[in-house]
Short mmCIF file of C-alpha atoms in Angstrom, two decimals:
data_model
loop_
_atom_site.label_atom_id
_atom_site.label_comp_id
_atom_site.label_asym_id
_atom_site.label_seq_id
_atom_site.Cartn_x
_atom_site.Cartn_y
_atom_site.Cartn_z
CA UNK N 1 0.00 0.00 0.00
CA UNK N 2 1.69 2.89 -1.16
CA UNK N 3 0.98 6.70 0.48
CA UNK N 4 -1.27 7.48 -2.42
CA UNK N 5 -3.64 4.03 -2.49
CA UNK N 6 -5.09 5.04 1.36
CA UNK N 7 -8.88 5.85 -0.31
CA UNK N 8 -12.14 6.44 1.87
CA UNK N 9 -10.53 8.84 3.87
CA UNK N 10 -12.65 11.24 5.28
CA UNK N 11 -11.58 15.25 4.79
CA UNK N 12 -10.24 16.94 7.91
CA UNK N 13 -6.49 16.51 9.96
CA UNK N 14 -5.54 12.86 8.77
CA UNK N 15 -3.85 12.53 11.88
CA UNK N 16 -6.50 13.27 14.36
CA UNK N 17 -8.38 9.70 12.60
CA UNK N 18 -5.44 8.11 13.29
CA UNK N 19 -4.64 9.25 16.97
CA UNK N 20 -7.86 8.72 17.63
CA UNK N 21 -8.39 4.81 16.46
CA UNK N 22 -4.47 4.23 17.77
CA UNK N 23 -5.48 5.45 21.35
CA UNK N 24 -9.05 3.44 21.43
CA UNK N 25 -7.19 0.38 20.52
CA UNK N 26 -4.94 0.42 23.23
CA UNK N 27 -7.54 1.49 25.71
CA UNK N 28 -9.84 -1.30 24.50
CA UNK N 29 -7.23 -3.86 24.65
CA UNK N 30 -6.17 -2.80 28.31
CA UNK N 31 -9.67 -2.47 29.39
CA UNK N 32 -11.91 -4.30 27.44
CA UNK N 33 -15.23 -2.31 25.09
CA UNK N 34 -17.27 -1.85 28.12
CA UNK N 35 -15.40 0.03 30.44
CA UNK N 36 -13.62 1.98 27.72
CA UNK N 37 -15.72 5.37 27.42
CA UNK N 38 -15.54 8.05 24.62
CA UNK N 39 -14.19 10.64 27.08
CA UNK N 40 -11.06 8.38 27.83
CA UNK N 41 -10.66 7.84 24.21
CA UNK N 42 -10.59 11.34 23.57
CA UNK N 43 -8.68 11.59 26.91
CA UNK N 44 -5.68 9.72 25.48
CA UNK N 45 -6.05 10.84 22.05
CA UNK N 46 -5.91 14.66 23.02
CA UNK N 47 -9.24 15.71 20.97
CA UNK N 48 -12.64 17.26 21.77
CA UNK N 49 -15.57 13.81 22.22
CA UNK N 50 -17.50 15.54 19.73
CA UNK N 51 -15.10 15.16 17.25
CA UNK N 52 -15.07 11.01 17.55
CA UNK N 53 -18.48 11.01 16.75
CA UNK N 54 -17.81 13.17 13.87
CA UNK N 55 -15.21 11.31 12.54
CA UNK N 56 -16.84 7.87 13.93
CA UNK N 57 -20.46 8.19 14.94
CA UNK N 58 -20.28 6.17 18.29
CA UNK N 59 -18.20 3.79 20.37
CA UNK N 60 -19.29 0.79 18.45
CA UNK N 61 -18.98 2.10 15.17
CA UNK N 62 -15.32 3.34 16.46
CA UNK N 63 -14.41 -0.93 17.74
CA UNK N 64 -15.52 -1.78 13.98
CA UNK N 65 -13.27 0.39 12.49
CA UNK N 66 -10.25 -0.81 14.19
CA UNK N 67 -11.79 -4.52 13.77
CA UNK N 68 -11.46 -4.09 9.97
CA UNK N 69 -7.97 -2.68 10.15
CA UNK N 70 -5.74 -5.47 10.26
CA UNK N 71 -7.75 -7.08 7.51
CA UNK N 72 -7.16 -3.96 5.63
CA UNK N 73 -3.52 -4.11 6.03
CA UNK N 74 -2.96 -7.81 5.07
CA UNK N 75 -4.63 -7.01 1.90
CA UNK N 76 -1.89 -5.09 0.68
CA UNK N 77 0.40 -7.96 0.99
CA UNK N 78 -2.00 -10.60 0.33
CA UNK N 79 -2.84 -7.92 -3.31
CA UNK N 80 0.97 -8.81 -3.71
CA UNK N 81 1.69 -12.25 -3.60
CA UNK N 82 -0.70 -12.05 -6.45
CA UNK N 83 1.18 -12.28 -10.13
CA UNK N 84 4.46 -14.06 -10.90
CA UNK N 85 6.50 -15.33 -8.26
CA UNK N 86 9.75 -14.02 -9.44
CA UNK N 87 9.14 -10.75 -8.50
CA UNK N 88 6.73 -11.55 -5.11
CA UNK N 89 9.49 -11.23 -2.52
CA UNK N 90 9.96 -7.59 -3.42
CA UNK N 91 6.39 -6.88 -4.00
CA UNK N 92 5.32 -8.34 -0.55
CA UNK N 93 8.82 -6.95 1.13
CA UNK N 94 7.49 -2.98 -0.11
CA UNK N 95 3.64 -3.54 0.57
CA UNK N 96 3.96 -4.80 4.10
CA UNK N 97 7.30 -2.74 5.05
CA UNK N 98 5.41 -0.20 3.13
CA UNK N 99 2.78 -0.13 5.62
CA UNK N 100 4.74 0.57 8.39
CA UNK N 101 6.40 3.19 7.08
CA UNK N 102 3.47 5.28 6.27
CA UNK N 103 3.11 7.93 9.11
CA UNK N 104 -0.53 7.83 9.41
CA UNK N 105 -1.04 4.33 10.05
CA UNK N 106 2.41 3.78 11.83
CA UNK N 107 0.52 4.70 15.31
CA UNK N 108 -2.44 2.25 14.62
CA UNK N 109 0.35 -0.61 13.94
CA UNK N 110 2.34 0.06 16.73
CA UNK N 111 -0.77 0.11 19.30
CA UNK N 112 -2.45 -2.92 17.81
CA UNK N 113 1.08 -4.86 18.01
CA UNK N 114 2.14 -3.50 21.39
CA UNK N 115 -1.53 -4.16 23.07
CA UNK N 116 -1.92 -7.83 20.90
CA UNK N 117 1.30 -8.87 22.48
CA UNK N 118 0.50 -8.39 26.00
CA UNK N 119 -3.36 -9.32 26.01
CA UNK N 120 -4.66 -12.84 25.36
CA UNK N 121 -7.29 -11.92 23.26
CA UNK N 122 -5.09 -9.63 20.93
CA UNK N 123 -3.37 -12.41 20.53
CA UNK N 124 -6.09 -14.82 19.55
CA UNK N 125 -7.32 -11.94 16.87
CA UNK N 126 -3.50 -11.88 15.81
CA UNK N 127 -2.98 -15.56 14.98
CA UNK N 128 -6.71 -15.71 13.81
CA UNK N 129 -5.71 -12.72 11.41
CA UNK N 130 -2.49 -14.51 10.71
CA UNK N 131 -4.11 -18.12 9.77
CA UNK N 132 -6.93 -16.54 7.89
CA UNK N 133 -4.83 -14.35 5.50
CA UNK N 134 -2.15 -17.63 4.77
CA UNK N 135 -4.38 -20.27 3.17
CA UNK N 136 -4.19 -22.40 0.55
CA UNK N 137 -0.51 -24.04 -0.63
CA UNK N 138 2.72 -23.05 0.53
CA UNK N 139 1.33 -21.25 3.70
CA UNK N 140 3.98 -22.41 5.95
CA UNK N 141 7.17 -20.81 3.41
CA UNK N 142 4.33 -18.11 3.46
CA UNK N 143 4.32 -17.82 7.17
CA UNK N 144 8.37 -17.88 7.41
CA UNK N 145 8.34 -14.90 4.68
CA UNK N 146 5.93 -13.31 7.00
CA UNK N 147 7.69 -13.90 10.19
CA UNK N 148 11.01 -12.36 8.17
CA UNK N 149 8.89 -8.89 7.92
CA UNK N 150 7.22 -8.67 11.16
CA UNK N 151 11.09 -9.46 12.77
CA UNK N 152 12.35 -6.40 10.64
CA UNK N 153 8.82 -4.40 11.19
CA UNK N 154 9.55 -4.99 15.09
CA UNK N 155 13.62 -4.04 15.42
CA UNK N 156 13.02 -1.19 13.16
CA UNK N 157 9.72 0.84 14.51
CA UNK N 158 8.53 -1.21 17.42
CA UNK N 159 12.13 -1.41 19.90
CA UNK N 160 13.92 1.04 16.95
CA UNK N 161 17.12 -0.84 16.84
CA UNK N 162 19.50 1.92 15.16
CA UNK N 163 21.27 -0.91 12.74
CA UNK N 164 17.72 -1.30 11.17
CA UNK N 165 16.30 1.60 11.85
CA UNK N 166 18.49 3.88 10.30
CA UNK N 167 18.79 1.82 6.60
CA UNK N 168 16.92 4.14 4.11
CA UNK N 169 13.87 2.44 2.69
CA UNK N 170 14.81 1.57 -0.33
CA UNK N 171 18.10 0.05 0.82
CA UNK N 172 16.34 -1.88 3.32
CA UNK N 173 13.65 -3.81 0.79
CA UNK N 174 16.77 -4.43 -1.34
CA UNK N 175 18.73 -6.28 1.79
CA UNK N 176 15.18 -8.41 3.14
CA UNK N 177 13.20 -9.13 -0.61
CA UNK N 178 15.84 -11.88 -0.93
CA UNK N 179 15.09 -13.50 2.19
CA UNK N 180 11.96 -13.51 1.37
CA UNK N 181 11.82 -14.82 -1.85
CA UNK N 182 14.06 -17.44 -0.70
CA UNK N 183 10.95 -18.58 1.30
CA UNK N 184 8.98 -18.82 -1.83
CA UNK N 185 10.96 -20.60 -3.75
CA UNK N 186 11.22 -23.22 -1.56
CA UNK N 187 7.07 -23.35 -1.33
CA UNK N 188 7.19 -24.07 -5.04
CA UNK N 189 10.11 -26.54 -4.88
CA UNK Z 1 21.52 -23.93 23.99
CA UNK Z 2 20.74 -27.79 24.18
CA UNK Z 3 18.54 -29.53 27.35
CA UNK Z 4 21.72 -30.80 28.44
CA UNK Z 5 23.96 -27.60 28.89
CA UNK Z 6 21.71 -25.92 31.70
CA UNK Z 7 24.48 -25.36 34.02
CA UNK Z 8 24.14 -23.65 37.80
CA UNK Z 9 20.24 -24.62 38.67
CA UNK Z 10 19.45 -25.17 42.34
CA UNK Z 11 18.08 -29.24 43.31
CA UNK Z 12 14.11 -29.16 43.84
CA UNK Z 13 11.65 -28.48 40.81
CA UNK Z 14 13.11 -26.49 37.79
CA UNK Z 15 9.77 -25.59 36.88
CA UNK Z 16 8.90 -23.67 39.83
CA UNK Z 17 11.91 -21.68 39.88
CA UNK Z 18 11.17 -20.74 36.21
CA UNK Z 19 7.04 -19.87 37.18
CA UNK Z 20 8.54 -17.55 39.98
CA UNK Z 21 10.54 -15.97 37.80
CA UNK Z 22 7.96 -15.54 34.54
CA UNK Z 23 5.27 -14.13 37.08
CA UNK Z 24 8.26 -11.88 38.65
CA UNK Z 25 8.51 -10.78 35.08
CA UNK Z 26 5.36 -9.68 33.99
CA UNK Z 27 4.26 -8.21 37.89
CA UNK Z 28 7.59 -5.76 37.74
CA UNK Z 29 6.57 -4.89 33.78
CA UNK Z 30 3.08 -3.91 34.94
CA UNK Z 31 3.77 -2.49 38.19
CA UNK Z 32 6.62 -1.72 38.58
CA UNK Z 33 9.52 -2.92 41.31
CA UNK Z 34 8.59 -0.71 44.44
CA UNK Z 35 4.99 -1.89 44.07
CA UNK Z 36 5.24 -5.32 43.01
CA UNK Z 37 5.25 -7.68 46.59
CA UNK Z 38 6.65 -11.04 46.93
CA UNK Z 39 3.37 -11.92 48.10
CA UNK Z 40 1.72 -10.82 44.48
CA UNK Z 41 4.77 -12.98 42.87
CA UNK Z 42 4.32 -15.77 45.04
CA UNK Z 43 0.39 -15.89 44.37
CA UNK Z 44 1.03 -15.50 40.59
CA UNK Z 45 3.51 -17.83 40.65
CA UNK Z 46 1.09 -20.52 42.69
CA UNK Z 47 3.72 -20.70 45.16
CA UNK Z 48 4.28 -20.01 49.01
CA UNK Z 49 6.54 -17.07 49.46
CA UNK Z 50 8.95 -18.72 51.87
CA UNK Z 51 9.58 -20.61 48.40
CA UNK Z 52 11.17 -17.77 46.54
CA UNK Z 53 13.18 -16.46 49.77
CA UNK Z 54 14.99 -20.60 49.41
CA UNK Z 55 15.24 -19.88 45.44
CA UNK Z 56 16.20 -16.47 45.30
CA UNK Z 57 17.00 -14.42 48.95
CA UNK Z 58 15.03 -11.56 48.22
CA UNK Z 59 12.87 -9.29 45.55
CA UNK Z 60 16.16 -7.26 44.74
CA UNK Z 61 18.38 -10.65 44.05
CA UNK Z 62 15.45 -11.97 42.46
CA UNK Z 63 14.86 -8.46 39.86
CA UNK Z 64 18.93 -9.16 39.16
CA UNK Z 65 18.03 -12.53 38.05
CA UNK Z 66 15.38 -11.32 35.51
CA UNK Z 67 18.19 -8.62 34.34
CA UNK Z 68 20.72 -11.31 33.64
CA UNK Z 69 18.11 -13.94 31.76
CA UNK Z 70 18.23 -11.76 28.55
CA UNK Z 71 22.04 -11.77 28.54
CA UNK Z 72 22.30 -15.43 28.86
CA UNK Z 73 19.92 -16.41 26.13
CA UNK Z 74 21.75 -14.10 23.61
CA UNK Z 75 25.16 -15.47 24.79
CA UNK Z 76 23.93 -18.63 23.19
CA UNK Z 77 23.53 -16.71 20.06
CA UNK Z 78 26.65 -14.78 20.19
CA UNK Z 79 28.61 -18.89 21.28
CA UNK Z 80 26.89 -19.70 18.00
CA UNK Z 81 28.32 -16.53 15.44
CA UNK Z 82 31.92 -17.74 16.65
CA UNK Z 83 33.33 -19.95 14.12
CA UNK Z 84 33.27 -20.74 10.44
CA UNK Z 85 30.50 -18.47 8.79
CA UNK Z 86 29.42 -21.73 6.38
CA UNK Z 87 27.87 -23.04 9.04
CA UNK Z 88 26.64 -19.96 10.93
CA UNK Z 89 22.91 -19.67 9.55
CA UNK Z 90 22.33 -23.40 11.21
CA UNK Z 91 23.83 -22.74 14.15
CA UNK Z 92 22.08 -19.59 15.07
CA UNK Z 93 19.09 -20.87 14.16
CA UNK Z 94 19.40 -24.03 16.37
CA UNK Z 95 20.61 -21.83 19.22
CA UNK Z 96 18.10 -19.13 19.34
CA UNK Z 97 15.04 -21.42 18.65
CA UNK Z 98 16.64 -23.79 20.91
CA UNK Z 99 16.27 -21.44 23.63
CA UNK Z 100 12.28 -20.96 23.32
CA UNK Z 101 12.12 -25.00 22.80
CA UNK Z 102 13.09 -25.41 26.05
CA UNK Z 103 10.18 -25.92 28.08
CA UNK Z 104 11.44 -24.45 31.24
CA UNK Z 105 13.16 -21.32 29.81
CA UNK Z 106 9.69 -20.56 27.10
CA UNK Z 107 7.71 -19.14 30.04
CA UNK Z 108 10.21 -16.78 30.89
CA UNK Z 109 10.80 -15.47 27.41
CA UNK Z 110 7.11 -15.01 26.78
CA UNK Z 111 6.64 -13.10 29.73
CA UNK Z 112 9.53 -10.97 28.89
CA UNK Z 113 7.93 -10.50 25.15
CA UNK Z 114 4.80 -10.02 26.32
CA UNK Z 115 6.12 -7.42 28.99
CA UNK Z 116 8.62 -5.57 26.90
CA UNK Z 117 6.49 -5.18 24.03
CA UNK Z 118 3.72 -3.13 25.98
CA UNK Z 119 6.09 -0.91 28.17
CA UNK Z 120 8.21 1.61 27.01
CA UNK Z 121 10.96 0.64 29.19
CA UNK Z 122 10.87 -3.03 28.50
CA UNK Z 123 11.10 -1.78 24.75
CA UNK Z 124 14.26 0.41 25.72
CA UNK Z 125 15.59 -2.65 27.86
CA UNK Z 126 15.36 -4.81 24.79
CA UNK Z 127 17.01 -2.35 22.46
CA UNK Z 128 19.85 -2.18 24.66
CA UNK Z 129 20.60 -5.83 24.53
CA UNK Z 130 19.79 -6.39 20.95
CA UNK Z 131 22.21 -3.85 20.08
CA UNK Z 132 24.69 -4.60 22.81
CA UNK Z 133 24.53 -7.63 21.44
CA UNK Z 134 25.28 -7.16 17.56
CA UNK Z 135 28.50 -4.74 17.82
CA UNK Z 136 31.26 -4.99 15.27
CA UNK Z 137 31.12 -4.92 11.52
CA UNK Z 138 28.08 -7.05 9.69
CA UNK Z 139 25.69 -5.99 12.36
CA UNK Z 140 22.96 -4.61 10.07
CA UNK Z 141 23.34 -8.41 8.16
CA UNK Z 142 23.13 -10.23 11.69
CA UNK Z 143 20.12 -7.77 12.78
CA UNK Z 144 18.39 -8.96 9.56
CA UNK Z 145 18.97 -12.61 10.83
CA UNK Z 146 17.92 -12.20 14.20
CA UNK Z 147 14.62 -10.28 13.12
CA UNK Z 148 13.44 -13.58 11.15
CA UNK Z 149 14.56 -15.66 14.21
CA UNK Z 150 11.88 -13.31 16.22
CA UNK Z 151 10.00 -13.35 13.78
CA UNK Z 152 9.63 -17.23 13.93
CA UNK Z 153 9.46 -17.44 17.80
CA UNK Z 154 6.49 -14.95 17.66
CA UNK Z 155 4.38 -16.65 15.40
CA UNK Z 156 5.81 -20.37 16.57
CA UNK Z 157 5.49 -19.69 20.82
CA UNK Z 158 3.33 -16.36 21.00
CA UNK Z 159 0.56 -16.30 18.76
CA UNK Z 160 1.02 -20.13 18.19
CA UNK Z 161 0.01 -19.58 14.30
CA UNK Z 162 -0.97 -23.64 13.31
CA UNK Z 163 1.25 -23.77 10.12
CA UNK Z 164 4.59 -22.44 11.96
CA UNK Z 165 3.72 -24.13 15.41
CA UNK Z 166 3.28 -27.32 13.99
CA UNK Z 167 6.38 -28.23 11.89
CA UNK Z 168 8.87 -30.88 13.76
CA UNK Z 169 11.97 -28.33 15.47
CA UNK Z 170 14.79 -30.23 12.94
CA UNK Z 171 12.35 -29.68 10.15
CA UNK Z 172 12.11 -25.78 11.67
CA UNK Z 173 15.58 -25.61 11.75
CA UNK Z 174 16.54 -26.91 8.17
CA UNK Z 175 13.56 -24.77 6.73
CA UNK Z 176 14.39 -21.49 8.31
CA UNK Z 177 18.84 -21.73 8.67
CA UNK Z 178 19.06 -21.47 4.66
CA UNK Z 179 17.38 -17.24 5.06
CA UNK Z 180 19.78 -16.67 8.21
CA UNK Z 181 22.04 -17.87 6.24
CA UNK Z 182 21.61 -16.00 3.30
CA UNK Z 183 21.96 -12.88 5.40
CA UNK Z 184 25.00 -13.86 6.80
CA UNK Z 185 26.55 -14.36 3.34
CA UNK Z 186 25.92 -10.49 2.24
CA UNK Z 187 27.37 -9.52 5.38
CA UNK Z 188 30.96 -11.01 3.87
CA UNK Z 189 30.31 -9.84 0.72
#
């Protein structure tokens, strides 16, 4: 997903969306959809209430939106293992690493991955998210290719490791496609 | 690190050692030391209290042993990176994953995922040994190499994703050895 394919956007500070679904994520996942109330959302998110329910409506249209996310994410990299596998491992290397590295949707990663790893039930949504976007042949050299990006996705925004963090972009799908498309090779072997 | 090289474990039950120190774990991640008792360990833990004084003295000597546990585990990677680099990919891989095989050592490393990932200073503890860890030239290559290896554990022991949980460790080993290696290689080049 590159910065230009984000559609469905509503007008306004793209930011304030963002801050806004990052913060209710990681108050949900710390204190579960009931106890969680707009104000605290707002609280954490530094914005008026008035303006979650213009940019969201209510509290359960707000959980839906960040139910739908990771979905939306893996179909960027699922959109890319799609077409000829010569080319996938640096198609799926930029889409996913591509993801991250947008700024906008950088905060909603980095909540949904922090508050997965230390809740149960984040974690049950993350495998469920996991299995259900890997199906069909080849899943497991799939699922190494996959655990290849999430390592890199975690050393270079989650704990910002400087020897990955600091390789520019380009440079850095250049030194991991390989890797990857090591892994699918092997699924075809 | 194999089953067999566990060196400097008191007699009694390894297990319970290990549950005092994975509930030690999370309690000071989410509370904190000052407010974390031994009486909250010792309950987590499903242990008497007297227990930990025998295992460990006190809550300080017992916070020192949580400090060293990251150290040790990536000493067994850093044992395995000595030697001839043709071999290196297989070595790391059977040392690292070897580590979060081990039945008594996986609870501790998942609380100390679990934990780091959600606080900001178990994020900045875990930066600190990852890159205390990978000094000296090839560093960005051997980053790469761990970040699949973390990569694997995650979706193998965390989020216990079927199609990476399932495959036999020597099978893990020879699938996943070949990308570290890979890695490794463009470091020397």
């Amino acid at each position: 997903m590159g910065t230009g394919q984000r559609t469905g956007r509503r007008p306004g500070n793209p930011d304030t969306r963002t801050q806004i679904l990052a913060a209710a994520q990681t108050l949900f996942a710390e204190k579960g959809f009931r106890t969680t109330t707009l104000r605290s959302i707002a609280d954490a998110a530094g914005v008026n209430v008035a303006l979650i329910s213009h940019y969201f409506g209510g509290k359960q249209q707000l959980f839906d939106a960040i139910q739908e996310f990771p979905s939306d994410v893996l179909r960027s990299v699922t959109d890319a293992i799609a077409g000829d596998s010569d080319g996938m491992g640096e198609r799926i290397t930029r889409a996913y690493l591509g993801v991250w590295e947008d700024e906008d949707l950088r905060p909603r990663l980095l909540a949904l991955v922090r508050s997965s790893a230390s809740e149960d039930a984040g974690l049950d949504r993350m495998r469920e998210v996991i299995t259900g976007a890997l199906v069909g042949d080849g899943h497991r050299q799939l699922s190494y290719a996959m655990a290849q990006l999430f390592g890199i996705a975690m050393l270079r925004y989650v704990t910002c490791v400087p020897a990955v963090a600091d390789v520019p972009f380009e440079q850095l799908v250049a030194d991991i496609a390989p890797a990857v498309q090591l892994h699918i090779n092997r699924a075809g072997a």
